[in-house]
mmCIF file of C-alpha atoms in Angstrom:
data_model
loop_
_atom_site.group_PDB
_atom_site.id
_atom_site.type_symbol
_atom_site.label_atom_id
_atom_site.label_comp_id
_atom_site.label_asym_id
_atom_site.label_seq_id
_atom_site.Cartn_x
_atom_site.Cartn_y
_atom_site.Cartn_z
ATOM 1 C CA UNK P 1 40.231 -33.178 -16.197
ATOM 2 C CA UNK P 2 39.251 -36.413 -14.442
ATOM 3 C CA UNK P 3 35.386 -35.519 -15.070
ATOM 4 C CA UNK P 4 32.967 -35.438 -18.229
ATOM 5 C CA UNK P 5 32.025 -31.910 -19.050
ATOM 6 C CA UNK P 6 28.857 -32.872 -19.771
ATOM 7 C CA UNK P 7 28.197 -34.626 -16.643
ATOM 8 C CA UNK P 8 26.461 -32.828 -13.692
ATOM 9 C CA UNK P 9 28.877 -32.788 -10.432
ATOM 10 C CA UNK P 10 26.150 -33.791 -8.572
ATOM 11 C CA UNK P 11 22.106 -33.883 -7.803
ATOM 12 C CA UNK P 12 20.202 -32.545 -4.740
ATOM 13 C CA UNK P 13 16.993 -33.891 -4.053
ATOM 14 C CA UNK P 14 14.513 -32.263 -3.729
ATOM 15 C CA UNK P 15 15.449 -29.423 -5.666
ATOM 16 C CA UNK P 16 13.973 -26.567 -4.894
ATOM 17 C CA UNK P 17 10.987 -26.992 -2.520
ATOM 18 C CA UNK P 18 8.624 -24.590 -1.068
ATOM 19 C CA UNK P 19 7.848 -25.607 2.428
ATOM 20 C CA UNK P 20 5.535 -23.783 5.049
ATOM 21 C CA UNK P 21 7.105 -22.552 8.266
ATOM 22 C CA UNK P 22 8.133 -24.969 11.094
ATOM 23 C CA UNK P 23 8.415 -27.753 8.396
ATOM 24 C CA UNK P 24 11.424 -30.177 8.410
ATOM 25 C CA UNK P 25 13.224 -31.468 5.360
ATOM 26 C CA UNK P 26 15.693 -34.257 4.126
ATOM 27 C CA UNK P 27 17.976 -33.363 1.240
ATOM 28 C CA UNK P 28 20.035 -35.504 -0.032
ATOM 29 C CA UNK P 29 23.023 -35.048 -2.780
ATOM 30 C CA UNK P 30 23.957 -37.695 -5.266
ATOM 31 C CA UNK P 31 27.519 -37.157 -6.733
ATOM 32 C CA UNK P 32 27.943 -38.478 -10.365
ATOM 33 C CA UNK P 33 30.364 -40.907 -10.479
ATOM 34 C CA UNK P 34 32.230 -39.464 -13.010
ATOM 35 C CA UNK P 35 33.918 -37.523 -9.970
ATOM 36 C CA UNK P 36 35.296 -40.612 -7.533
ATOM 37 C CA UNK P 37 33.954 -39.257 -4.743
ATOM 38 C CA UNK P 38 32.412 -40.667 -1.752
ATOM 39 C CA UNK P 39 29.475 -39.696 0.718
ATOM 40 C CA UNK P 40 32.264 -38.974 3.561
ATOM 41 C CA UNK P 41 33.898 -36.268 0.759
ATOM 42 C CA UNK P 42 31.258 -34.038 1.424
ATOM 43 C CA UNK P 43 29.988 -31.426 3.317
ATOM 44 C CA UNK P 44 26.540 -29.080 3.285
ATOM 45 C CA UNK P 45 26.077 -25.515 3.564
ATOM 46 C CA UNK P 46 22.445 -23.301 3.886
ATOM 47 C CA UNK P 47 23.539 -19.387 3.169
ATOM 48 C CA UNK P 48 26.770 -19.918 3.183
ATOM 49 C CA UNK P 49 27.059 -21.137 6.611
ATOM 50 C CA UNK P 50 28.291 -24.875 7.159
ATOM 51 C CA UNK P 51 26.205 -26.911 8.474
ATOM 52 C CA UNK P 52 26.779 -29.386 11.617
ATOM 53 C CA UNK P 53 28.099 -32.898 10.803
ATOM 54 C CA UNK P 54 25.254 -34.323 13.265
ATOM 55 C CA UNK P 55 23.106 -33.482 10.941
ATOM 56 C CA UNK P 56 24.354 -35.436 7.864
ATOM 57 C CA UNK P 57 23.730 -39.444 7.222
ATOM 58 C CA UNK P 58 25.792 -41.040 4.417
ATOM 59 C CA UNK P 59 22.388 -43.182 2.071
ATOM 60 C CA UNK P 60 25.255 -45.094 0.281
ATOM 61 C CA UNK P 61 28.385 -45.046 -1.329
ATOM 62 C CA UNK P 62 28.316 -41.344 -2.823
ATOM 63 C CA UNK P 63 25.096 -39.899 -1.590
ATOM 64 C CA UNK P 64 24.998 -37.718 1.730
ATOM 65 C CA UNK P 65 21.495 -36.566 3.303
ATOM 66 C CA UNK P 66 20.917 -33.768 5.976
ATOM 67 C CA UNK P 67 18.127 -33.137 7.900
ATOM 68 C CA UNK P 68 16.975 -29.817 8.617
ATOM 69 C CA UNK P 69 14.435 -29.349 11.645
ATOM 70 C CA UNK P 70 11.777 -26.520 12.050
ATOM 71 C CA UNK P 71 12.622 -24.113 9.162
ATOM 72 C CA UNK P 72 12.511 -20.532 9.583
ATOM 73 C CA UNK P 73 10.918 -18.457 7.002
ATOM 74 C CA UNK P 74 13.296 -17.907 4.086
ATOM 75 C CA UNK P 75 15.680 -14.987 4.717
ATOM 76 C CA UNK P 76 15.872 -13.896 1.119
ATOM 77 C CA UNK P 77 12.656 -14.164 -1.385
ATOM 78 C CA UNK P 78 14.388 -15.518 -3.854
ATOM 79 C CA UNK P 79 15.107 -18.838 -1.672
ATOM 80 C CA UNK P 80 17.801 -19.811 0.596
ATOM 81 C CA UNK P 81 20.428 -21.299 -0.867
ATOM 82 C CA UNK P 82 21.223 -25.475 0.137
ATOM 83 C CA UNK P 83 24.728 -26.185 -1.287
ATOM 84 C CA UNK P 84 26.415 -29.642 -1.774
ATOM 85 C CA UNK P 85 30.293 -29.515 -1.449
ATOM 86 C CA UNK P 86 33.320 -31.224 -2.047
ATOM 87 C CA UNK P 87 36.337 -31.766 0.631
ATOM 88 C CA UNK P 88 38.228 -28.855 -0.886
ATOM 89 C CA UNK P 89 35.001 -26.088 -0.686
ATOM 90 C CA UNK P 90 34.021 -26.916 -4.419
ATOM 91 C CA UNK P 91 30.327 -26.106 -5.489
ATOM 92 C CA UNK P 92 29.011 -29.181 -6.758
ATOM 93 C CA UNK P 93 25.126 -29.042 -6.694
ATOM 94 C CA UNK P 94 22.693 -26.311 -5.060
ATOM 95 C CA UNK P 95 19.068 -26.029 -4.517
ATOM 96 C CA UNK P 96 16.863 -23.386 -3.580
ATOM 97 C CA UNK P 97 14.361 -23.809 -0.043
ATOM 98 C CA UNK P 98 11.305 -21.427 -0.383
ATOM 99 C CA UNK P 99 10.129 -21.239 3.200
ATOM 100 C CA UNK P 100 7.049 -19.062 4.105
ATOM 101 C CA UNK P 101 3.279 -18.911 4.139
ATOM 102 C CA UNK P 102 0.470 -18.870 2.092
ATOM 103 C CA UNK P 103 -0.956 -15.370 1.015
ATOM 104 C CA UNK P 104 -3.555 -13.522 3.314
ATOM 105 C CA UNK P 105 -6.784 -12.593 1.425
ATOM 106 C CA UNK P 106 -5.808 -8.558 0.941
ATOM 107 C CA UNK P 107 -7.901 -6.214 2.631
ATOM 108 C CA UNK P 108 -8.532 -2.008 2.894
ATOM 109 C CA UNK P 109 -8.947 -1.571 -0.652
ATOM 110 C CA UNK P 110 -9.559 2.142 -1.378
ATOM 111 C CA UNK P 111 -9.686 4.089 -4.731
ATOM 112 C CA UNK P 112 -9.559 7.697 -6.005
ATOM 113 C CA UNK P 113 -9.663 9.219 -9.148
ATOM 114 C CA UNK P 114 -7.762 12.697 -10.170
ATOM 115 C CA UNK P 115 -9.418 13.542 -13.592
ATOM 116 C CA UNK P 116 -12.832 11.294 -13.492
ATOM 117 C CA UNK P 117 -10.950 8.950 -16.520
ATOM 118 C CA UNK P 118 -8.266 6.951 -14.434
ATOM 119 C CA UNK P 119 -8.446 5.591 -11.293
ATOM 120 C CA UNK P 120 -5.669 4.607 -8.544
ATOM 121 C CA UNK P 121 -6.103 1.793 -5.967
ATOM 122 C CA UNK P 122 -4.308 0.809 -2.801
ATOM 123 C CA UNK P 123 -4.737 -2.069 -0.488
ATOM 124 C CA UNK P 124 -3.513 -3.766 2.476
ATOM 125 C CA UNK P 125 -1.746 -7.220 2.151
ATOM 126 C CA UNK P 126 -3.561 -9.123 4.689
ATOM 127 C CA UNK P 127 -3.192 -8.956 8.670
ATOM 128 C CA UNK P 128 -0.062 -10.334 8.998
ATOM 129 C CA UNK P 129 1.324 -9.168 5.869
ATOM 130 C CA UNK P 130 4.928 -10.794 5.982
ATOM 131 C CA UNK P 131 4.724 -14.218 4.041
ATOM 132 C CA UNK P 132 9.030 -14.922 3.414
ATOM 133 C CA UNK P 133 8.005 -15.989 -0.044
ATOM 134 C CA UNK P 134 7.840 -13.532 -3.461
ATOM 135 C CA UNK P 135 4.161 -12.975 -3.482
ATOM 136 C CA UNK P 136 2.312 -11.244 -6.506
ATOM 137 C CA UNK P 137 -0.415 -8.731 -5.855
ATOM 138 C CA UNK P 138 -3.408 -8.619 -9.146
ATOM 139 C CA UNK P 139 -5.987 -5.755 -9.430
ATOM 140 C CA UNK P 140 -8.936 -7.062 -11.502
ATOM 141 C CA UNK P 141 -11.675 -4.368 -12.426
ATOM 142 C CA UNK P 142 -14.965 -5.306 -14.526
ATOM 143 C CA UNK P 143 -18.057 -3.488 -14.961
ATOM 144 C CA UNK P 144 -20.621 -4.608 -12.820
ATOM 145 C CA UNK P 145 -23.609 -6.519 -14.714
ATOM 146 C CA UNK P 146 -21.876 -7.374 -18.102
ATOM 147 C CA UNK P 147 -18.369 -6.197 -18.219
ATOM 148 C CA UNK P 148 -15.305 -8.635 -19.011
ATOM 149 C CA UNK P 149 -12.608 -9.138 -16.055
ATOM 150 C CA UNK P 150 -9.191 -6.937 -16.928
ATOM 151 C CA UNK P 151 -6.474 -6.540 -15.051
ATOM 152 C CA UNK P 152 -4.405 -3.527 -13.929
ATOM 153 C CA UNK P 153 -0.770 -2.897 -15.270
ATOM 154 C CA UNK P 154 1.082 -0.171 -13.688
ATOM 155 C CA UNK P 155 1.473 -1.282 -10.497
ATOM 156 C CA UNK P 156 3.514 0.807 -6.970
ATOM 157 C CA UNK P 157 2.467 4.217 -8.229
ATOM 158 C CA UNK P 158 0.973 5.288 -5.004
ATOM 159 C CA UNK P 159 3.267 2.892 -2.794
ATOM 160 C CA UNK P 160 4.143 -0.957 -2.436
ATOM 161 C CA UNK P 161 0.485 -2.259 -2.618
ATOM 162 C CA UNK P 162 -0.953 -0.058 -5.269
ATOM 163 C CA UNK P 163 -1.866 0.410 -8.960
ATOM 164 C CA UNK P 164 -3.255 2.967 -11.047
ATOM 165 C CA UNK P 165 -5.555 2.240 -14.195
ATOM 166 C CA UNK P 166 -4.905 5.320 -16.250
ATOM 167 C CA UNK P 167 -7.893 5.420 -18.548
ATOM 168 C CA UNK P 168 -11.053 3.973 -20.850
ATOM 169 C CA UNK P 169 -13.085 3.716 -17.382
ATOM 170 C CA UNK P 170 -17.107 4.263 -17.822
ATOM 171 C CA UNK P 171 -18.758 7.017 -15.583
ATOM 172 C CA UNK P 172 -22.072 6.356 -13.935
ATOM 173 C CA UNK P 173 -21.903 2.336 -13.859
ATOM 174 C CA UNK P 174 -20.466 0.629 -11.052
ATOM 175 C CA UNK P 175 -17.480 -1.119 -11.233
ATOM 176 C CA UNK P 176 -16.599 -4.172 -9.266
ATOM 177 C CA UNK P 177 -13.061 -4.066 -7.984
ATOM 178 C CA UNK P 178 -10.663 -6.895 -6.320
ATOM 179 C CA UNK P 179 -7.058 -7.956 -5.272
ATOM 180 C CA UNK P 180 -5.969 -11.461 -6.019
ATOM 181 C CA UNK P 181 -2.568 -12.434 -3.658
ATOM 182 C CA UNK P 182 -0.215 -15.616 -5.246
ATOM 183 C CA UNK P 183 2.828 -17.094 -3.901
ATOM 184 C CA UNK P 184 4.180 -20.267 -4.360
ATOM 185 C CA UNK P 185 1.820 -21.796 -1.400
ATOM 186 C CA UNK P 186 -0.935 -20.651 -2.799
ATOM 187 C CA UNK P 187 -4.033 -18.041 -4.140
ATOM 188 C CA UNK P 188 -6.022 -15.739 -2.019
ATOM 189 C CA UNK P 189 -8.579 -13.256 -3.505
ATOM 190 C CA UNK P 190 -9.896 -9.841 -1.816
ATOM 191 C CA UNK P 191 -13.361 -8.968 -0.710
ATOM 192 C CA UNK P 192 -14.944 -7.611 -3.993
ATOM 193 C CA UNK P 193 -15.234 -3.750 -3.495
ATOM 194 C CA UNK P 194 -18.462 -1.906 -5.847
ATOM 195 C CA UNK P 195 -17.897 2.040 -6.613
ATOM 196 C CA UNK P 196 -19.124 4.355 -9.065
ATOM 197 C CA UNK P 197 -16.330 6.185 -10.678
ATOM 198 C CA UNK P 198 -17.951 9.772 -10.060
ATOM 199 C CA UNK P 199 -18.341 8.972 -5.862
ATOM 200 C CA UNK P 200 -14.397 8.926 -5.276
ATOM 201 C CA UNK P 201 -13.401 11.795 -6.842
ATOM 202 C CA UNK P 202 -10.295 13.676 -5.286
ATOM 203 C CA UNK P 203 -8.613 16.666 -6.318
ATOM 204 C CA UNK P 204 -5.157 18.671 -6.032
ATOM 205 C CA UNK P 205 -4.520 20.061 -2.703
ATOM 206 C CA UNK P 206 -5.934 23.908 -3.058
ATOM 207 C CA UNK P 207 -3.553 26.605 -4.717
ATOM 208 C CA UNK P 208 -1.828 30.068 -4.218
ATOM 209 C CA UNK P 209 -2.523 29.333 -0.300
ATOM 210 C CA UNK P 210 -2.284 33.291 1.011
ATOM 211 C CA UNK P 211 -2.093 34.341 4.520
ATOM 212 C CA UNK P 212 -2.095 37.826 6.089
ATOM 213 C CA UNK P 213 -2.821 39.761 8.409
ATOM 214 C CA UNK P 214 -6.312 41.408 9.002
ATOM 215 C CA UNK P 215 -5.062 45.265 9.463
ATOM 216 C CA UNK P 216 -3.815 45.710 12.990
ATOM 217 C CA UNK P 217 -6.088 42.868 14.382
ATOM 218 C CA UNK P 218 -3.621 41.113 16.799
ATOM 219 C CA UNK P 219 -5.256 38.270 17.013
ATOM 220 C CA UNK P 220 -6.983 37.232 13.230
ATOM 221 C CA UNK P 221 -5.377 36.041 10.310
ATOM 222 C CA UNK P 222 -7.069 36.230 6.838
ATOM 223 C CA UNK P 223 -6.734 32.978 4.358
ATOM 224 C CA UNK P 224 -7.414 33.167 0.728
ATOM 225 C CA UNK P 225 -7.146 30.143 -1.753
ATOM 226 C CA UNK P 226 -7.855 29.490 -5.540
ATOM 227 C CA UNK P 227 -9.998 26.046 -6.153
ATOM 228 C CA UNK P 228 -8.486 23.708 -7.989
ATOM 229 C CA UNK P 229 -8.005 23.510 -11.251
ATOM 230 C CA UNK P 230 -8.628 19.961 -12.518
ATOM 231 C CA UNK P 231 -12.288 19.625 -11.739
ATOM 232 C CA UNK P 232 -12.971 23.307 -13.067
ATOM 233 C CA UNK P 233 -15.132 22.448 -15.702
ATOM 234 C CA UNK P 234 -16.971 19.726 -14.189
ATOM 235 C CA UNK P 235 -20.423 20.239 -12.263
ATOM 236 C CA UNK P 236 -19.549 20.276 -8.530
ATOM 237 C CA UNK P 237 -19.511 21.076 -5.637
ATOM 238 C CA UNK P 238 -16.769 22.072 -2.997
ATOM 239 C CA UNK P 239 -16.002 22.032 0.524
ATOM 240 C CA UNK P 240 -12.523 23.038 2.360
ATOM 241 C CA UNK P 241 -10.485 22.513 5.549
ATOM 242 C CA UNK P 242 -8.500 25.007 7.286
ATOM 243 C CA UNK P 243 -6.046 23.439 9.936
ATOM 244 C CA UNK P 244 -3.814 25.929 11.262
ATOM 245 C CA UNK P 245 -0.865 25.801 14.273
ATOM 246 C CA UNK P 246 1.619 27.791 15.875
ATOM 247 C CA UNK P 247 5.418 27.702 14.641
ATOM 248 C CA UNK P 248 6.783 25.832 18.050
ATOM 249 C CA UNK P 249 3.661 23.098 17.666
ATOM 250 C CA UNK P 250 3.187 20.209 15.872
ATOM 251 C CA UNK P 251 -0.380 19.825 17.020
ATOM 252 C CA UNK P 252 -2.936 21.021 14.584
ATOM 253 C CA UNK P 253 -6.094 22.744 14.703
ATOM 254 C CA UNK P 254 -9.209 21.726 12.026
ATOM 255 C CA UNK P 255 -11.662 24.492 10.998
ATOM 256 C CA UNK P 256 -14.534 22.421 9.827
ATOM 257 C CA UNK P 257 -16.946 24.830 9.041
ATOM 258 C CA UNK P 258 -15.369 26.568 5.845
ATOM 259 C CA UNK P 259 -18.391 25.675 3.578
ATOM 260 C CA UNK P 260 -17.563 26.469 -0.440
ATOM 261 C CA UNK P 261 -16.076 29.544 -0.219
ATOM 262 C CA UNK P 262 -12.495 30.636 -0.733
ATOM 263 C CA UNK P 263 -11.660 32.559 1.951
ATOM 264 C CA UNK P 264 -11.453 32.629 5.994
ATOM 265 C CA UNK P 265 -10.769 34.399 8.839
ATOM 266 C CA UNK P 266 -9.180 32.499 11.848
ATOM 267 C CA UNK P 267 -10.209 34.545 14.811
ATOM 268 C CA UNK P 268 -8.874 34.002 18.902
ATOM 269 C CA UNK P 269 -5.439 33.759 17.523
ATOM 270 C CA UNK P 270 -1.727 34.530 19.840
ATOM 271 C CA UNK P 271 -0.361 38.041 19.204
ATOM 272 C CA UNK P 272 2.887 38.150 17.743
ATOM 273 C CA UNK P 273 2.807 34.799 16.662
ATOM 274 C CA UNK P 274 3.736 32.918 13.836
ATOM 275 C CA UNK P 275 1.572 30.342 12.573
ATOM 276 C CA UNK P 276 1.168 27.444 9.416
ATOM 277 C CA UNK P 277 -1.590 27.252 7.560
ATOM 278 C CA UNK P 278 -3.010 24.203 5.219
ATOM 279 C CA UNK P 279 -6.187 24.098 3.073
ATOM 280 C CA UNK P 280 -7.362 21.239 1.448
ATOM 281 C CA UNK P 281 -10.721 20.726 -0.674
ATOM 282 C CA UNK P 282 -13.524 17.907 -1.104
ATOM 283 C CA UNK P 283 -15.260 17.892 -4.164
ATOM 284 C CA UNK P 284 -18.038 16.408 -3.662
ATOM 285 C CA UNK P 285 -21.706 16.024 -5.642
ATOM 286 C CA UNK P 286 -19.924 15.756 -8.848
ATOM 287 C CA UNK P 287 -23.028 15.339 -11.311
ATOM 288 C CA UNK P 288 -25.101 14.878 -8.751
ATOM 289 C CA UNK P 289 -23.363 12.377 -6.629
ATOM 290 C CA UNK P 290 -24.313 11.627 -3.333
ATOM 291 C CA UNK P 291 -21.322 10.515 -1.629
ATOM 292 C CA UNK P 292 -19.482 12.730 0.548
ATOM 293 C CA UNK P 293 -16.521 12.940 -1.573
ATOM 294 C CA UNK P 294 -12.536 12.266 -0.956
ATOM 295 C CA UNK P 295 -10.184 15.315 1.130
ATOM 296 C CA UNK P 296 -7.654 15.932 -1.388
ATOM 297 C CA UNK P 297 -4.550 16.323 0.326
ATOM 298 C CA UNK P 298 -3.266 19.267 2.666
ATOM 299 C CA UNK P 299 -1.442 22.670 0.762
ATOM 300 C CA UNK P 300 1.942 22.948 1.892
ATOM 301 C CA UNK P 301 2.136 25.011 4.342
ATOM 302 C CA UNK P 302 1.513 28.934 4.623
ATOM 303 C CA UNK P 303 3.002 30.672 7.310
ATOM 304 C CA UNK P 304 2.048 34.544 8.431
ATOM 305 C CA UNK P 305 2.466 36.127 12.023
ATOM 306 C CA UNK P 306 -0.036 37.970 13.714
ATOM 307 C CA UNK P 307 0.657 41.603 14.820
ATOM 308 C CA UNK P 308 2.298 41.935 18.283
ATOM 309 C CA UNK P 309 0.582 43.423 21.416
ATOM 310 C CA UNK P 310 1.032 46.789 21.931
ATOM 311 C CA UNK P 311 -0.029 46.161 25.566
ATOM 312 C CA UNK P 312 2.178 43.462 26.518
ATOM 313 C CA UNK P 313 4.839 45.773 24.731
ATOM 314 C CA UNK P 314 4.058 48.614 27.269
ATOM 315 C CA UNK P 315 4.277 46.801 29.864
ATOM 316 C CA UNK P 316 1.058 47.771 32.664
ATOM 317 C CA UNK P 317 -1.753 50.284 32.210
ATOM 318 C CA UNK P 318 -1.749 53.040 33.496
ATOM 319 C CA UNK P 319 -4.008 53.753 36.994
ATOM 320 C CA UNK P 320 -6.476 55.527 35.369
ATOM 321 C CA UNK P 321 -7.110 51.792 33.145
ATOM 322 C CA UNK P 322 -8.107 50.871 37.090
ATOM 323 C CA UNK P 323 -11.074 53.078 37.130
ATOM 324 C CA UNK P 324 -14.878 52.192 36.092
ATOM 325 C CA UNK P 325 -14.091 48.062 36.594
ATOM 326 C CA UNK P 326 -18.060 47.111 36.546
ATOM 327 C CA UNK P 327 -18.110 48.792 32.646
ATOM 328 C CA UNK P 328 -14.906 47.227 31.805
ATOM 329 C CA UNK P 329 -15.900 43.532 33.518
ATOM 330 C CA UNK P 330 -19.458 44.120 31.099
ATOM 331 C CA UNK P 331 -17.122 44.628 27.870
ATOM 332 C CA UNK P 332 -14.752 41.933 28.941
ATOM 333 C CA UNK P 333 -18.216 39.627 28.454
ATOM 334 C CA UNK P 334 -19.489 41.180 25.362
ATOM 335 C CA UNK P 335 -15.927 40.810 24.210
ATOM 336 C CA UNK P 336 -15.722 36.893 24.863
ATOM 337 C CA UNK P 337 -19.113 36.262 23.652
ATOM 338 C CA UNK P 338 -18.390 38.176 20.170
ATOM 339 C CA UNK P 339 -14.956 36.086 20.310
ATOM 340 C CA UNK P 340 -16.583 33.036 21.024
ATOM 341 C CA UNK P 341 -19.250 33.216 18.020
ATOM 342 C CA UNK P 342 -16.795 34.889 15.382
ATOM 343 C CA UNK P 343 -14.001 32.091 15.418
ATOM 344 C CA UNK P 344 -13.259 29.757 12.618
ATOM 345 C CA UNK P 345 -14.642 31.181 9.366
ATOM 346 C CA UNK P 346 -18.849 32.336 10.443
ATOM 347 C CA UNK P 347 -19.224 35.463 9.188
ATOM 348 C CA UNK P 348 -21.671 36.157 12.481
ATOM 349 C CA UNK P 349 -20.462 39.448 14.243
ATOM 350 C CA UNK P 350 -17.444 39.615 12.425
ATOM 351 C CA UNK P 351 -17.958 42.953 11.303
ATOM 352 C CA UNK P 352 -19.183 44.233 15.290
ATOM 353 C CA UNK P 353 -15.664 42.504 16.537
ATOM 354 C CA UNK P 354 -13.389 44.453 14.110
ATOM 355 C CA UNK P 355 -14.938 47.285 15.225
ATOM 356 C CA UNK P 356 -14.189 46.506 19.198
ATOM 357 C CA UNK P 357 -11.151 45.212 18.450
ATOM 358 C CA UNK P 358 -9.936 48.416 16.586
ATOM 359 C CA UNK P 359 -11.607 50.346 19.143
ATOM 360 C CA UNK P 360 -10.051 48.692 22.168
ATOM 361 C CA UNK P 361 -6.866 49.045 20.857
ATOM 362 C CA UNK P 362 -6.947 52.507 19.926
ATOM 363 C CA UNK P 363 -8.287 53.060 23.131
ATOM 364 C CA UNK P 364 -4.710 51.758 24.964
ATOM 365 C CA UNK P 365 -2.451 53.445 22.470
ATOM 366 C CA UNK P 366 -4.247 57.158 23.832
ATOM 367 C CA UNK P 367 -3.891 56.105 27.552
ATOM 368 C CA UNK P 368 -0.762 54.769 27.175
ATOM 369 C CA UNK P 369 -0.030 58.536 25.318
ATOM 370 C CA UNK P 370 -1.383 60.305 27.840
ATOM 371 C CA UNK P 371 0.465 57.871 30.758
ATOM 372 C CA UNK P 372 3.620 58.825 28.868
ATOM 373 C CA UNK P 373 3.189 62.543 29.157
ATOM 374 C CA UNK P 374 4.486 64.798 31.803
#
């Protein structure tokens, strides 16, 4: 009642300043004096947290200063809040301190494209990242020699520092590709990345992932896999992973040498074992390119348990296994070296080790028989 409603309670200066890290500042607030009130009637807070008296100096009449020494970074990006108060707690003038750093130039900028038409982009905000101030990430695309600059619109769709471009991109000219960073300290602007739509190329992870069991091999497991679908009318080439691990491991195992084709037979495995199995594809030479291509990601995983050993089930050989130890030392070798070139997915003596393998084991099933007989 004692004040002009139009009148403002009071003015902080400055209002609002951005300041870099380690900076100090002098605010002072200016009551109108619509209000009667005097320098010594007021107090400062910064987050709601009162400041010390020490700190405060009294300019004249009804304006108070504080100093503030060596400012953190701001707590909140939307500014820390400096307040101006009256004796009895009343709000009469605020300001907002924006205290942080300058943007780092962005860096890591990799792309991928699903369908060939769109294209998604991800990048890395700088070394040090953290800047305490709102800072705006820009993706800017042209085509190379004589395109127009645009800009990307839907950003975070592959994680904070991302942004896909779903469509109208050009195949077989190079597009140049950047990251402008902006807070309000300042501009920095990526490394300008060059790529060819058609050399990052990724697909879906591999479907109907099936695993089984190769007959009453202990020790293989068969994979089979349908390409994927996206890409299936486009001229390309394919190459898959296998990565495989037993169920009480988390440490993987790669099979590199799958080539194009769609199925595999992991070889040298534990009996009675269960183990996961993931598949994933690179499709690369798409219309002739000749970049190596991008791993799509890994198949959830397939899990399948090899048979169990009917040896270690038995228990011990009989004596008569004892006998003839220079013949079964020789197949011991044979059987390692067949072992050795038949793992991962090389069809090279594959067909010679079933036959062992079947052989071998059919061979202890009769002596254990005939150890089990009166």
């Amino acid at each position: 009642p004692f004040f002009s409603p139009a009148a403002d309670p009071a003015v902080i200066s400055p209002q609002d300043p951005t300041l870099l890290i380690g900076s100090s500042l002098v605010a002072t607030c200016t009551v109108s004096p619509d209000f009667h009130l005097k320098a010594e009637d007021l107090y400062w807070t910064l987050n709601g947290r009162r400041l010390p008296a020490a700190s405060y100096a009294a300019l004249g009449p009804t304006t108070l200063s504080v100093a503030l020494a060596r400012l953190n970074g701001s707590k909140q990006q939307s500014g820390d809040n400096l307040v101006c108060h009256s004796r009895d707690g009343s709000i009469l003038a605020g300001s907002c301190l924006y205290v942080g750093l300058p943007p780092e130039k962005p860096v890591n900028i990799t792309c991928w494209s699903k369908n060939m038409k769109d294209l998604t982009c991800k990048w890395a905000p700088g070394t040090e990242g953290e800047t305490f101030l709102h800072t705006n990430y820009t993706l800017k695309y042209k085509l190379r020699w004589y395109g127009r600059d645009n800009t990307c619109q839907e950003y975070h769709t592959a994680g904070p520092y991302s942004c896909h471009i779903p469509k109208d991109l050009a195949l077989f000219t190079p597009y140049e590709i950047w990251v402008e960073a902006s807070n309000r300290l300042g501009v920095a602007v990526s490394d300008v990345v060059m790529l060819d739509i058609l050399d990052v190329v990724t697909t879906d992870p591999p479907s109907d992932v099936h695993v089984s069991r190769v007959g009453d091999l202990e020790d293989q497991l068969s994979v089979r896999w349908s390409s994927p679908p996206a890409l299936k009318d486009f001229l390309f080439q394919a190459k898959y992973q296998i990565q495989y691990r037993v169920e009480d491991s988390s440490e993987w195992k790669v099979v590199d040498d799958v080539g194009n084709q769609t199925s595999c037979r992991l070889a040298g495995l534990r009996p009675g074992t269960v183990y996961f199995v993931q598949v994933r594809c690179n499709p690369f030479g798409i219309y002739g390119s000749k970049k190596a291509g991008i791993w799509s990601d890994w198949s959830n995983p397939t899990a399948a348990s090899t048979p169990r050993s009917e040896r270690a089930a038995g228990g011990c050989d009989p004596k008569g296994g004892e006998q003839n130890t220079t013949l079964r030392r020789e197949l011991k070798q044979f059987f390692g070296w067949v072992k050795k070139h038949a793992y991962g997915c090389s069809n090279l003596g594959i067909k010679l080790y079933d036959q062992w393998r079947v052989w071998l084991q059919k061979s202890h099933k009769t002596r254990n028989q005939v150890g089990k007989e009166p």
